[in-house]
Tab-separated table of C-alpha atoms in Angstrom:
chain	number	residue	atom	x	y	z
A	15	UNK	CA	11.388	138.050	145.738
A	16	UNK	CA	14.660	139.964	145.443
A	17	UNK	CA	15.228	139.505	149.168
A	18	UNK	CA	14.643	135.763	148.909
A	19	UNK	CA	17.018	135.529	145.958
A	20	UNK	CA	19.684	137.436	147.857
A	21	UNK	CA	19.218	135.177	150.871
A	22	UNK	CA	19.536	132.064	148.709
A	23	UNK	CA	22.675	133.437	147.052
A	24	UNK	CA	24.179	134.284	150.421
A	25	UNK	CA	23.413	130.791	151.713
A	26	UNK	CA	25.022	129.239	148.637
A	27	UNK	CA	28.135	131.356	149.078
A	28	UNK	CA	28.329	130.343	152.736
A	29	UNK	CA	28.096	126.652	151.824
A	30	UNK	CA	30.774	127.088	149.162
A	31	UNK	CA	33.006	128.877	151.641
A	32	UNK	CA	32.571	126.089	154.170
A	33	UNK	CA	33.478	123.530	151.491
A	34	UNK	CA	36.571	125.510	150.521
A	35	UNK	CA	37.617	125.802	154.158
A	36	UNK	CA	37.147	122.051	154.623
A	37	UNK	CA	39.308	121.387	151.550
A	38	UNK	CA	42.008	123.687	152.937
A	39	UNK	CA	41.896	121.841	156.274
A	40	UNK	CA	42.484	118.449	154.623
A	41	UNK	CA	45.939	116.996	155.215
A	42	UNK	CA	47.817	116.400	151.988
A	43	UNK	CA	49.637	113.149	151.259
A	44	UNK	CA	51.492	111.772	148.249
A	45	UNK	CA	51.603	107.987	147.912
A	46	UNK	CA	54.122	106.156	145.730
A	47	UNK	CA	52.603	103.024	144.244
A	48	UNK	CA	52.708	100.604	141.290
A	49	UNK	CA	49.809	100.032	138.900
A	50	UNK	CA	49.301	96.500	140.222
A	51	UNK	CA	46.399	94.730	141.906
A	52	UNK	CA	48.659	94.222	144.924
A	53	UNK	CA	47.800	97.848	145.732
A	54	UNK	CA	44.048	97.382	145.289
A	55	UNK	CA	43.074	98.864	148.694
A	56	UNK	CA	44.930	102.068	147.805
A	57	UNK	CA	42.861	102.456	144.650
A	58	UNK	CA	39.633	101.617	146.467
A	59	UNK	CA	40.332	104.122	149.244
A	60	UNK	CA	41.085	106.808	146.671
A	61	UNK	CA	38.185	106.136	144.312
A	62	UNK	CA	35.508	105.570	146.957
A	63	UNK	CA	36.536	108.613	148.936
A	64	UNK	CA	37.829	106.872	152.065
A	65	UNK	CA	40.928	109.065	152.128
A	66	UNK	CA	38.784	112.165	151.679
A	67	UNK	CA	36.375	111.067	154.423
A	68	UNK	CA	39.373	110.690	156.742
A	69	UNK	CA	40.369	114.287	156.080
A	70	UNK	CA	43.081	113.591	153.523
A	71	UNK	CA	43.803	114.970	150.094
A	72	UNK	CA	45.782	112.170	148.458
A	73	UNK	CA	47.833	112.262	145.274
A	74	UNK	CA	48.923	108.921	143.818
A	75	UNK	CA	52.312	108.890	142.100
A	76	UNK	CA	52.945	105.853	139.910
A	77	UNK	CA	56.279	104.056	139.415
A	78	UNK	CA	57.454	101.125	137.279
A	79	UNK	CA	59.502	99.297	139.942
A	80	UNK	CA	59.447	98.950	143.724
A	81	UNK	CA	62.897	100.233	144.657
A	82	UNK	CA	62.399	103.776	143.268
A	83	UNK	CA	59.361	104.125	145.544
A	84	UNK	CA	61.539	103.497	148.609
A	85	UNK	CA	64.045	106.099	147.387
A	86	UNK	CA	61.275	108.623	146.676
A	87	UNK	CA	59.833	108.107	150.161
A	88	UNK	CA	63.232	108.734	151.733
A	89	UNK	CA	63.868	111.868	149.670
A	90	UNK	CA	60.433	113.320	150.390
A	91	UNK	CA	59.173	113.112	146.807
A	92	UNK	CA	56.323	111.048	148.276
A	93	UNK	CA	55.098	110.847	151.857
A	94	UNK	CA	54.223	107.152	151.872
A	95	UNK	CA	55.375	104.170	149.845
A	96	UNK	CA	53.187	101.135	149.259
A	97	UNK	CA	54.964	98.379	147.369
A	98	UNK	CA	57.010	95.203	147.667
A	99	UNK	CA	59.952	94.742	150.000
A	100	UNK	CA	63.359	95.015	148.343
A	101	UNK	CA	66.959	94.897	149.534
A	102	UNK	CA	67.200	98.618	148.836
A	103	UNK	CA	64.154	99.330	150.988
A	104	UNK	CA	65.616	97.274	153.815
A	105	UNK	CA	68.972	99.012	153.572
A	106	UNK	CA	67.297	102.416	153.796
A	107	UNK	CA	65.206	101.244	156.744
A	108	UNK	CA	68.301	99.785	158.396
A	109	UNK	CA	69.890	103.233	158.241
A	110	UNK	CA	66.844	104.686	159.977
A	111	UNK	CA	65.497	106.735	157.069
A	112	UNK	CA	62.413	104.538	156.497
A	113	UNK	CA	59.961	102.803	158.821
A	114	UNK	CA	57.439	100.078	158.007
A	115	UNK	CA	53.980	101.020	159.305
A	116	UNK	CA	51.696	98.321	157.868
A	117	UNK	CA	51.267	95.243	155.721
A	118	UNK	CA	49.902	95.015	152.192
A	119	UNK	CA	50.048	92.166	149.648
A	120	UNK	CA	51.159	88.602	150.350
A	121	UNK	CA	52.136	85.689	148.191
A	122	UNK	CA	49.633	83.027	149.186
A	123	UNK	CA	48.392	79.820	147.523
A	124	UNK	CA	45.276	80.344	145.464
A	125	UNK	CA	45.818	84.072	144.870
A	126	UNK	CA	47.722	84.666	141.600
A	127	UNK	CA	50.158	87.562	141.763
A	128	UNK	CA	53.784	86.985	140.728
A	129	UNK	CA	54.461	84.186	138.272
A	130	UNK	CA	57.385	82.393	136.664
A	131	UNK	CA	57.325	82.660	132.863
A	132	UNK	CA	59.499	81.046	130.196
A	133	UNK	CA	60.408	82.242	126.736
A	134	UNK	CA	59.011	80.099	123.944
A	135	UNK	CA	62.430	78.815	122.924
A	136	UNK	CA	63.428	77.928	126.493
A	137	UNK	CA	60.098	76.189	127.055
A	138	UNK	CA	60.574	74.146	123.886
A	139	UNK	CA	64.068	73.234	125.117
A	140	UNK	CA	62.763	71.802	128.391
A	141	UNK	CA	62.020	74.700	130.779
A	142	UNK	CA	58.589	73.423	131.856
A	143	UNK	CA	58.345	74.088	135.623
A	144	UNK	CA	59.746	76.565	138.171
A	145	UNK	CA	62.277	74.026	139.459
A	146	UNK	CA	63.803	73.928	135.961
A	147	UNK	CA	65.073	77.519	136.351
A	148	UNK	CA	68.439	76.276	137.651
A	149	UNK	CA	71.182	77.492	135.333
A	150	UNK	CA	68.880	79.688	133.240
A	151	UNK	CA	68.972	83.398	132.348
A	152	UNK	CA	66.187	85.006	134.373
A	153	UNK	CA	65.003	88.590	133.933
A	154	UNK	CA	63.689	90.704	136.808
A	155	UNK	CA	63.539	94.356	137.740
A	156	UNK	CA	66.546	94.634	140.054
A	157	UNK	CA	69.075	92.634	142.044
A	158	UNK	CA	67.764	92.296	145.585
A	159	UNK	CA	64.165	92.862	144.494
A	160	UNK	CA	61.129	90.893	145.650
A	161	UNK	CA	61.528	88.825	142.483
A	162	UNK	CA	65.103	87.987	143.450
A	163	UNK	CA	64.010	86.885	146.913
A	164	UNK	CA	61.245	84.738	145.393
A	165	UNK	CA	63.802	83.035	143.183
A	166	UNK	CA	66.046	82.483	146.201
A	167	UNK	CA	63.213	80.797	148.080
A	168	UNK	CA	62.595	78.606	145.044
A	169	UNK	CA	66.278	77.613	144.918
A	170	UNK	CA	66.171	76.670	148.605
A	171	UNK	CA	63.003	74.628	148.062
A	172	UNK	CA	64.349	72.604	145.149
A	173	UNK	CA	67.975	72.432	146.211
A	174	UNK	CA	69.679	74.243	143.350
A	175	UNK	CA	72.240	77.031	143.727
A	176	UNK	CA	70.965	80.558	143.214
A	177	UNK	CA	74.483	81.486	142.129
A	178	UNK	CA	74.046	79.190	139.134
A	179	UNK	CA	71.115	81.274	137.871
A	180	UNK	CA	72.084	84.155	135.591
A	181	UNK	CA	70.139	87.113	136.985
A	182	UNK	CA	69.404	89.776	134.364
A	183	UNK	CA	68.290	93.025	136.103
A	184	UNK	CA	66.392	95.212	133.631
A	185	UNK	CA	65.133	97.963	135.979
A	186	UNK	CA	61.450	97.831	135.007
A	187	UNK	CA	58.619	95.353	134.498
A	188	UNK	CA	58.121	96.441	130.903
A	189	UNK	CA	61.791	95.842	130.091
A	190	UNK	CA	61.690	92.362	131.636
A	191	UNK	CA	58.569	91.465	129.644
A	192	UNK	CA	60.155	92.743	126.428
A	193	UNK	CA	63.299	90.690	127.037
A	194	UNK	CA	61.204	87.576	127.571
A	195	UNK	CA	59.253	88.132	124.373
A	196	UNK	CA	62.435	88.955	122.473
A	197	UNK	CA	64.118	85.711	123.600
A	198	UNK	CA	67.108	87.502	125.121
A	199	UNK	CA	66.404	85.693	128.416
A	200	UNK	CA	65.116	82.214	129.201
A	201	UNK	CA	62.628	83.255	131.844
A	202	UNK	CA	61.292	86.111	133.940
A	203	UNK	CA	59.452	86.720	137.184
A	204	UNK	CA	56.549	89.046	136.464
A	205	UNK	CA	53.220	90.083	137.974
A	206	UNK	CA	50.393	88.476	136.058
A	207	UNK	CA	49.056	91.925	135.131
A	208	UNK	CA	52.259	92.500	133.149
A	209	UNK	CA	52.592	88.971	131.765
A	210	UNK	CA	48.986	88.156	130.829
A	211	UNK	CA	48.964	90.045	127.524
A	212	UNK	CA	52.291	88.422	126.672
A	213	UNK	CA	51.048	84.895	127.338
A	214	UNK	CA	47.656	85.505	125.724
A	215	UNK	CA	49.423	86.568	122.523
A	216	UNK	CA	51.734	83.542	122.596
A	217	UNK	CA	54.852	85.516	123.534
A	218	UNK	CA	55.742	83.438	126.609
A	219	UNK	CA	54.750	80.356	128.591
A	220	UNK	CA	53.433	80.241	132.162
A	221	UNK	CA	55.353	77.972	134.588
A	222	UNK	CA	53.776	78.571	138.017
A	223	UNK	CA	52.904	80.989	140.818
A	224	UNK	CA	55.248	82.219	143.516
A	225	UNK	CA	52.414	82.033	146.049
A	226	UNK	CA	51.877	78.337	145.340
A	227	UNK	CA	55.593	77.559	145.543
A	228	UNK	CA	56.847	79.801	148.372
A	229	UNK	CA	54.287	81.987	150.238
A	230	UNK	CA	55.641	85.147	151.891
A	231	UNK	CA	54.874	88.747	152.938
A	232	UNK	CA	55.397	90.692	149.743
A	233	UNK	CA	54.242	94.248	150.312
A	234	UNK	CA	54.119	96.904	152.993
A	235	UNK	CA	53.236	100.489	153.798
A	236	UNK	CA	56.206	102.615	154.836
A	237	UNK	CA	57.159	106.217	155.521
A	238	UNK	CA	60.088	108.396	156.520
A	239	UNK	CA	60.659	109.417	160.154
A	240	UNK	CA	59.776	112.995	159.135
A	241	UNK	CA	56.344	111.885	157.925
A	242	UNK	CA	55.838	109.852	161.092
A	243	UNK	CA	56.097	113.009	163.208
A	244	UNK	CA	52.683	113.945	161.805
A	245	UNK	CA	50.710	111.369	163.758
A	246	UNK	CA	47.347	112.666	162.563
A	247	UNK	CA	48.394	112.176	158.932
A	248	UNK	CA	49.654	108.629	159.520
A	249	UNK	CA	46.644	107.600	161.599
A	250	UNK	CA	44.167	108.948	159.043
A	251	UNK	CA	45.931	107.219	156.165
A	252	UNK	CA	46.132	103.845	157.903
A	253	UNK	CA	42.505	104.136	158.990
A	254	UNK	CA	41.326	104.729	155.412
A	255	UNK	CA	43.479	101.854	154.149
A	256	UNK	CA	42.119	99.544	156.858
A	257	UNK	CA	38.578	100.252	155.673
A	258	UNK	CA	39.582	99.459	152.079
A	259	UNK	CA	41.559	96.343	153.131
A	260	UNK	CA	38.483	94.912	154.810
A	261	UNK	CA	36.164	95.711	151.908
A	262	UNK	CA	38.551	94.262	149.333
A	263	UNK	CA	38.967	91.092	151.397
A	264	UNK	CA	35.294	90.575	152.227
A	265	UNK	CA	33.903	91.425	148.781
A	266	UNK	CA	36.510	90.149	146.319
A	267	UNK	CA	38.895	87.731	148.025
A	268	UNK	CA	36.139	85.934	149.932
A	269	UNK	CA	34.350	85.277	146.628
A	270	UNK	CA	37.367	83.919	144.747
A	271	UNK	CA	37.403	80.345	143.519
A	272	UNK	CA	40.332	78.636	141.791
A	273	UNK	CA	42.206	81.945	141.738
A	274	UNK	CA	39.452	83.877	139.955
A	275	UNK	CA	36.998	86.431	141.320
A	276	UNK	CA	33.427	86.315	139.985
A	277	UNK	CA	31.914	89.348	138.282
A	278	UNK	CA	28.603	90.141	139.939
A	279	UNK	CA	26.676	93.109	141.325
A	280	UNK	CA	28.732	93.030	144.524
A	281	UNK	CA	32.247	92.576	143.112
A	282	UNK	CA	31.973	94.517	139.864
A	283	UNK	CA	32.262	98.054	141.339
A	284	UNK	CA	35.529	97.199	143.112
A	285	UNK	CA	36.893	95.252	140.150
A	286	UNK	CA	36.201	98.255	137.938
A	287	UNK	CA	38.152	100.499	140.312
A	288	UNK	CA	41.145	98.138	140.204
A	289	UNK	CA	40.852	97.940	136.408
A	290	UNK	CA	40.820	101.742	136.179
A	291	UNK	CA	44.079	102.163	138.079
A	292	UNK	CA	45.918	99.158	136.629
A	293	UNK	CA	44.908	99.948	133.040
A	294	UNK	CA	43.487	96.460	132.574
A	295	UNK	CA	40.051	95.211	131.499
A	296	UNK	CA	37.897	93.820	134.281
A	297	UNK	CA	38.035	90.413	132.608
A	298	UNK	CA	41.781	90.301	133.327
A	299	UNK	CA	41.590	91.786	136.822
A	300	UNK	CA	39.429	88.884	138.032
A	301	UNK	CA	42.392	86.503	137.756
A	302	UNK	CA	44.844	88.956	139.265
A	303	UNK	CA	43.594	89.631	142.800
A	304	UNK	CA	46.459	89.542	145.282
A	305	UNK	CA	45.872	88.395	148.850
A	306	UNK	CA	45.826	91.152	151.467
A	307	UNK	CA	45.167	90.622	155.144
A	308	UNK	CA	41.743	92.073	156.037
A	309	UNK	CA	43.228	93.876	159.035
A	310	UNK	CA	46.357	95.092	157.250
A	311	UNK	CA	48.554	92.878	159.417
A	312	UNK	CA	52.246	92.380	158.739
A	313	UNK	CA	53.937	88.973	158.978
A	314	UNK	CA	56.836	90.247	161.081
A	315	UNK	CA	58.469	86.825	161.381
A	316	UNK	CA	58.652	86.522	157.601
A	317	UNK	CA	60.012	90.051	157.292
A	318	UNK	CA	62.798	89.040	159.656
A	319	UNK	CA	63.485	85.973	157.511
A	320	UNK	CA	63.683	88.168	154.420
A	321	UNK	CA	66.206	90.467	156.053
A	322	UNK	CA	68.389	87.555	157.178
A	323	UNK	CA	68.298	85.968	153.702
A	324	UNK	CA	69.224	89.236	151.994
A	325	UNK	CA	72.032	89.815	154.505
A	326	UNK	CA	73.392	86.301	153.908
A	327	UNK	CA	73.386	86.944	150.153
A	328	UNK	CA	75.196	90.246	150.608
A	329	UNK	CA	72.256	92.279	149.269
A	330	UNK	CA	71.411	93.939	152.590
A	331	UNK	CA	73.641	95.490	155.222
A	332	UNK	CA	74.158	93.600	158.449
A	333	UNK	CA	73.387	94.892	161.914
A	334	UNK	CA	69.611	95.215	161.931
A	335	UNK	CA	66.518	93.020	162.062
A	336	UNK	CA	62.751	93.395	161.629
A	337	UNK	CA	62.269	94.996	165.036
A	338	UNK	CA	64.656	97.797	164.108
A	339	UNK	CA	62.712	98.903	161.025
A	340	UNK	CA	59.112	98.593	162.229
A	341	UNK	CA	57.137	101.466	163.728
A	342	UNK	CA	55.549	99.486	166.536
A	343	UNK	CA	52.984	102.214	167.291
A	344	UNK	CA	51.319	101.507	163.960
A	345	UNK	CA	52.096	97.949	162.836
A	346	UNK	CA	49.567	95.190	163.495
A	347	UNK	CA	51.725	92.077	163.724
A	348	UNK	CA	50.574	88.688	162.512
């Protein structure tokens, strides 16, 4: 019996040693991300073990605005950034210190993500629709952010001057929401995950969705040239994300109706993962599911349009285009 016990113990130790060796062999990666549904595949890949299955040990680092993620990726504080395009991101990429390696969220009709919201006083005074934002004080995270670009597209659509809008950059989503509630601005562009509690409690009024007004490629996956030298790391990460992209699209997005995902046996596990990482109840997540291409494709033509618009506005440096900032070995173009 003692011999059998010793054999069993030895076998257990061998299995534990193999597990430890496997853990040591895993490539480590830090991903900078926001707690928004627009990063749903990242949360799914982490929670369901797709990163681990690919041989990665991933740490998620959370930020409160997109631009700091681009800076952190450049400095090496994170290995990959997954967030919205900004003028700052483009400027870094234009200097060669960042490369776009994949697509993520998109503004698309029928998929609520970023909305236009009015303060109660401004709404009462006549700010009823997105086209009424001309001449108003509008809060957003930063000048040259994805919110700024969305507002610029809106101005082009309705023929008002963006220069006539008073942009109020407040550096974070929470600050912009607080300014809206406190009536220090007339309006704000916010993700629905940030604004829903505000509107539900009567602190602001909903005006419309960016995706319904002006669809565009919002988010991307990017990395520094140093990270890109580790091809195994990049390939494993993109492979795990591709698996999560497809699952998110086929299970949740394919089931959505009128901008809301149903809660059923199939969707609930994924919705609960998104809720866990966004700190929202599942009942709110269902109306906050951003569109993501099932193959992780990037709308390169739209990215080029973004760069040109930002350059024309003076927010981005001149002298580069989409082709200059994309890692063609990895990007699946739309």
